[in-house]
Short mmCIF file of C-alpha atoms in Angstrom, two decimals:
data_model
loop_
_atom_site.label_atom_id
_atom_site.label_comp_id
_atom_site.label_asym_id
_atom_site.label_seq_id
_atom_site.Cartn_x
_atom_site.Cartn_y
_atom_site.Cartn_z
CA MET A 1 64.81 -31.11 47.16
CA THR A 2 65.99 -32.34 43.77
CA GLY A 3 67.64 -30.30 41.03
CA GLN A 4 64.44 -30.25 38.98
CA GLU A 5 62.38 -29.09 41.97
CA TYR A 6 64.91 -26.32 42.59
CA LEU A 7 64.71 -25.27 38.92
CA GLU A 8 60.91 -25.06 39.11
CA LEU A 9 61.16 -23.02 42.33
CA LEU A 10 63.62 -20.67 40.63
CA LYS A 11 61.32 -20.20 37.62
CA LYS A 12 58.47 -19.37 39.98
CA ARG A 13 60.59 -16.78 41.83
CA LEU A 14 61.83 -15.12 38.65
CA THR A 15 58.63 -15.08 36.62
CA HIS A 16 57.36 -11.69 37.91
CA TYR A 17 60.46 -9.68 37.06
CA TYR A 18 62.37 -11.54 34.36
CA ASP A 19 61.66 -12.51 30.78
CA ILE A 20 62.33 -16.26 30.90
CA THR A 21 63.27 -18.48 27.96
CA GLU A 22 64.06 -22.17 27.99
CA THR A 23 67.03 -22.68 25.72
CA GLN A 24 67.61 -26.36 25.12
CA GLY A 25 70.02 -26.53 22.17
CA HIS A 26 69.92 -22.80 21.31
CA THR A 27 73.24 -21.67 22.78
CA GLN A 28 76.74 -23.03 22.99
CA PRO A 29 77.34 -24.00 25.77
CA GLU A 30 73.79 -25.09 26.50
CA PHE A 31 71.73 -23.71 29.37
CA VAL A 32 68.50 -25.14 30.76
CA LEU A 33 67.13 -21.67 31.41
CA GLN A 34 67.90 -18.09 30.43
CA ALA A 35 66.27 -14.96 31.80
CA GLU A 36 66.67 -11.24 31.28
CA LEU A 37 65.73 -8.22 33.35
CA ASN A 38 65.87 -4.66 32.01
CA ALA A 39 65.16 -1.74 34.33
CA ALA A 40 65.41 1.99 33.75
CA ASP A 41 65.24 4.99 36.02
CA GLU A 42 64.68 8.59 34.96
CA GLY A 43 64.60 11.91 36.69
CA TYR A 44 63.00 15.01 35.27
CA PHE A 45 62.44 18.66 36.10
CA ILE A 46 58.79 19.82 36.31
CA VAL A 47 57.65 18.07 33.10
CA PRO A 48 58.69 14.65 31.74
CA ASP A 49 60.18 16.24 28.60
CA LEU A 50 62.91 17.89 30.70
CA LYS A 51 64.95 14.83 31.74
CA THR A 52 67.76 15.43 34.19
CA TYR A 53 69.11 11.87 34.06
CA SER A 54 68.34 8.40 32.77
CA VAL A 55 70.05 5.16 33.75
CA GLN A 56 69.60 1.53 32.71
CA HIS A 57 70.28 -1.60 34.75
CA ASN A 58 70.25 -5.03 33.11
CA GLU A 59 70.58 -8.56 34.40
CA TYR A 60 71.26 -11.61 32.26
CA LEU A 61 70.70 -14.93 34.03
CA TYR A 62 71.94 -18.32 32.82
CA VAL A 63 71.13 -21.61 34.58
CA GLN A 64 72.73 -25.02 34.03
CA GLN A 65 72.29 -28.38 35.79
CA PHE A 66 75.08 -30.88 36.40
CA GLY A 67 74.47 -34.55 37.21
CA GLU A 68 78.00 -35.24 38.41
CA PRO A 69 80.21 -33.37 40.90
CA LEU A 70 81.06 -29.93 39.54
CA THR A 71 84.71 -29.41 38.59
CA LEU A 72 86.50 -26.30 37.45
CA ALA A 73 86.90 -27.83 33.98
CA MET A 74 83.12 -28.29 33.72
CA ALA A 75 82.54 -24.64 34.66
CA GLU A 76 85.13 -23.17 32.25
CA PRO A 77 82.95 -23.08 29.06
CA TYR A 78 80.20 -21.22 30.93
CA LEU A 79 82.64 -18.73 32.43
CA ALA A 80 84.14 -18.14 28.99
CA TYR A 81 80.64 -17.61 27.56
CA THR A 82 79.82 -14.89 30.11
CA LYS A 83 83.22 -13.24 29.66
CA LYS A 84 82.59 -13.06 25.90
CA ALA A 85 79.04 -11.77 26.44
CA MET A 86 80.36 -9.04 28.76
CA ALA A 87 82.93 -7.99 26.15
CA GLU A 88 80.32 -7.87 23.35
CA LEU A 89 77.62 -6.02 25.31
CA LYS A 90 76.38 -2.95 23.45
CA THR A 91 76.15 0.01 25.80
CA THR A 92 74.92 3.58 25.58
CA THR A 93 75.58 6.62 27.73
CA GLU A 94 72.44 5.72 29.70
CA HIS A 95 73.77 2.24 30.60
CA MET A 96 74.83 2.10 34.22
CA SER A 97 75.33 -1.57 35.08
CA SER A 98 74.75 -5.09 33.89
CA VAL A 99 74.96 -8.22 35.98
CA PHE A 100 75.62 -11.55 34.31
CA SER A 101 74.42 -14.27 36.68
CA LEU A 102 75.44 -17.90 36.34
CA VAL A 103 73.52 -20.47 38.39
CA PHE A 104 75.01 -23.96 38.54
CA ILE A 105 72.59 -26.54 39.96
CA CYS A 106 74.88 -29.33 41.19
CA GLU A 107 72.86 -32.49 41.78
CA ALA A 108 75.92 -34.53 42.85
CA GLY A 109 77.72 -31.84 44.81
CA ILE A 110 80.78 -29.70 44.13
CA GLU A 111 84.45 -30.70 44.28
CA PRO A 112 86.17 -28.81 47.14
CA ASP A 113 88.89 -27.34 44.89
CA ALA A 114 86.31 -26.04 42.41
CA LEU A 115 84.21 -24.61 45.24
CA ALA A 116 87.18 -22.73 46.69
CA GLN A 117 88.19 -21.24 43.34
CA LEU A 118 84.70 -20.42 42.07
CA THR A 119 83.61 -18.60 45.24
CA LYS A 120 86.67 -16.35 44.89
CA LEU A 121 86.05 -15.71 41.17
CA ARG A 122 85.76 -12.11 40.00
CA GLN A 123 84.79 -11.10 36.46
CA HIS A 124 84.38 -7.36 35.96
CA LYS A 125 84.26 -5.23 32.82
CA ASP A 126 84.28 -1.43 32.57
CA TYR A 127 82.88 0.25 29.46
CA CYS A 128 84.63 3.40 28.25
CA PHE A 129 86.37 3.96 31.62
CA THR A 130 82.95 3.44 33.34
CA LEU A 131 81.44 6.37 31.43
CA LYS A 132 79.12 3.81 29.81
CA GLY A 133 78.81 1.66 32.93
CA TRP A 134 80.18 -1.69 34.02
CA SER A 135 79.38 -5.40 34.25
CA ASP A 136 79.97 -8.02 36.91
CA LEU A 137 79.58 -11.78 37.06
CA ALA A 138 77.42 -13.11 39.90
CA LEU A 139 78.06 -16.83 40.35
CA PHE A 140 75.67 -19.04 42.33
CA LEU A 141 76.54 -22.67 43.15
CA VAL A 142 73.51 -24.66 44.27
CA ASP A 143 74.68 -27.76 46.17
CA ILE A 144 71.62 -30.04 46.09
CA PRO A 145 72.94 -32.88 48.35
CA ALA A 146 74.02 -30.41 51.05
CA GLN A 147 70.98 -28.14 50.43
CA ARG A 148 73.36 -25.17 50.48
CA LEU A 149 73.93 -22.12 48.29
CA HIS A 150 77.46 -20.86 47.64
CA HIS A 151 78.25 -17.66 45.75
CA ASN A 152 81.00 -15.22 44.86
CA LYS A 153 81.24 -11.68 46.24
CA ALA A 154 79.35 -10.05 43.34
CA ALA A 155 76.39 -12.35 43.99
CA ALA A 156 76.02 -11.54 47.69
CA LYS A 157 73.27 -8.92 47.36
CA ASN A 158 71.00 -11.19 45.26
CA ALA A 159 71.66 -14.41 47.20
CA ALA A 160 68.24 -14.42 48.88
CA THR A 161 66.56 -14.94 45.49
CA PHE A 162 68.49 -18.18 44.99
CA ALA A 163 68.48 -19.48 48.58
CA PHE A 164 66.82 -22.73 49.55
CA PRO A 165 63.39 -22.33 51.12
CA LYS A 166 63.28 -22.33 54.89
CA LEU A 167 61.34 -25.25 56.28
CA ASN A 168 58.92 -24.39 59.05
CA LYS A 169 59.69 -26.81 61.84
CA ILE A 170 57.06 -27.40 64.47
CA VAL A 171 58.48 -28.11 67.90
CA VAL A 172 56.18 -30.03 70.23
#
């Protein structure tokens, strides 16, 4: 599977739940794909006008492709972008959580030092002592030559969405 094939597969998987935009040249640093998911949950008592609670969950997804082995220096602008976006996120009392997901499609692999540091990376932001929720960075490293997905701890629960497809092998 090539990087472009993986990107098309990812678009296909995300299309039902996310609002997808292709962003060539629209952001700094540039991303090949951006997607957003906004979900809300409400509870009410007897009639919908009597709300007992309301919470919002958001996910912001950013995808970038790299043609050479990924280094920590190459990842830094993207990590800084998400850190700034987390700091500038406007929240309300109904906001519960936001996940900022970075997907790096590495067509020439990942340097071992960068892989070790990026899989241990943790970016977390609390808003108003968590009264207005929190944000986490989910980082996915797609190693095309090895056909392997690496991720940090915050990305573990969504890893299946970004995993490589299982090939059905027929044994004779």
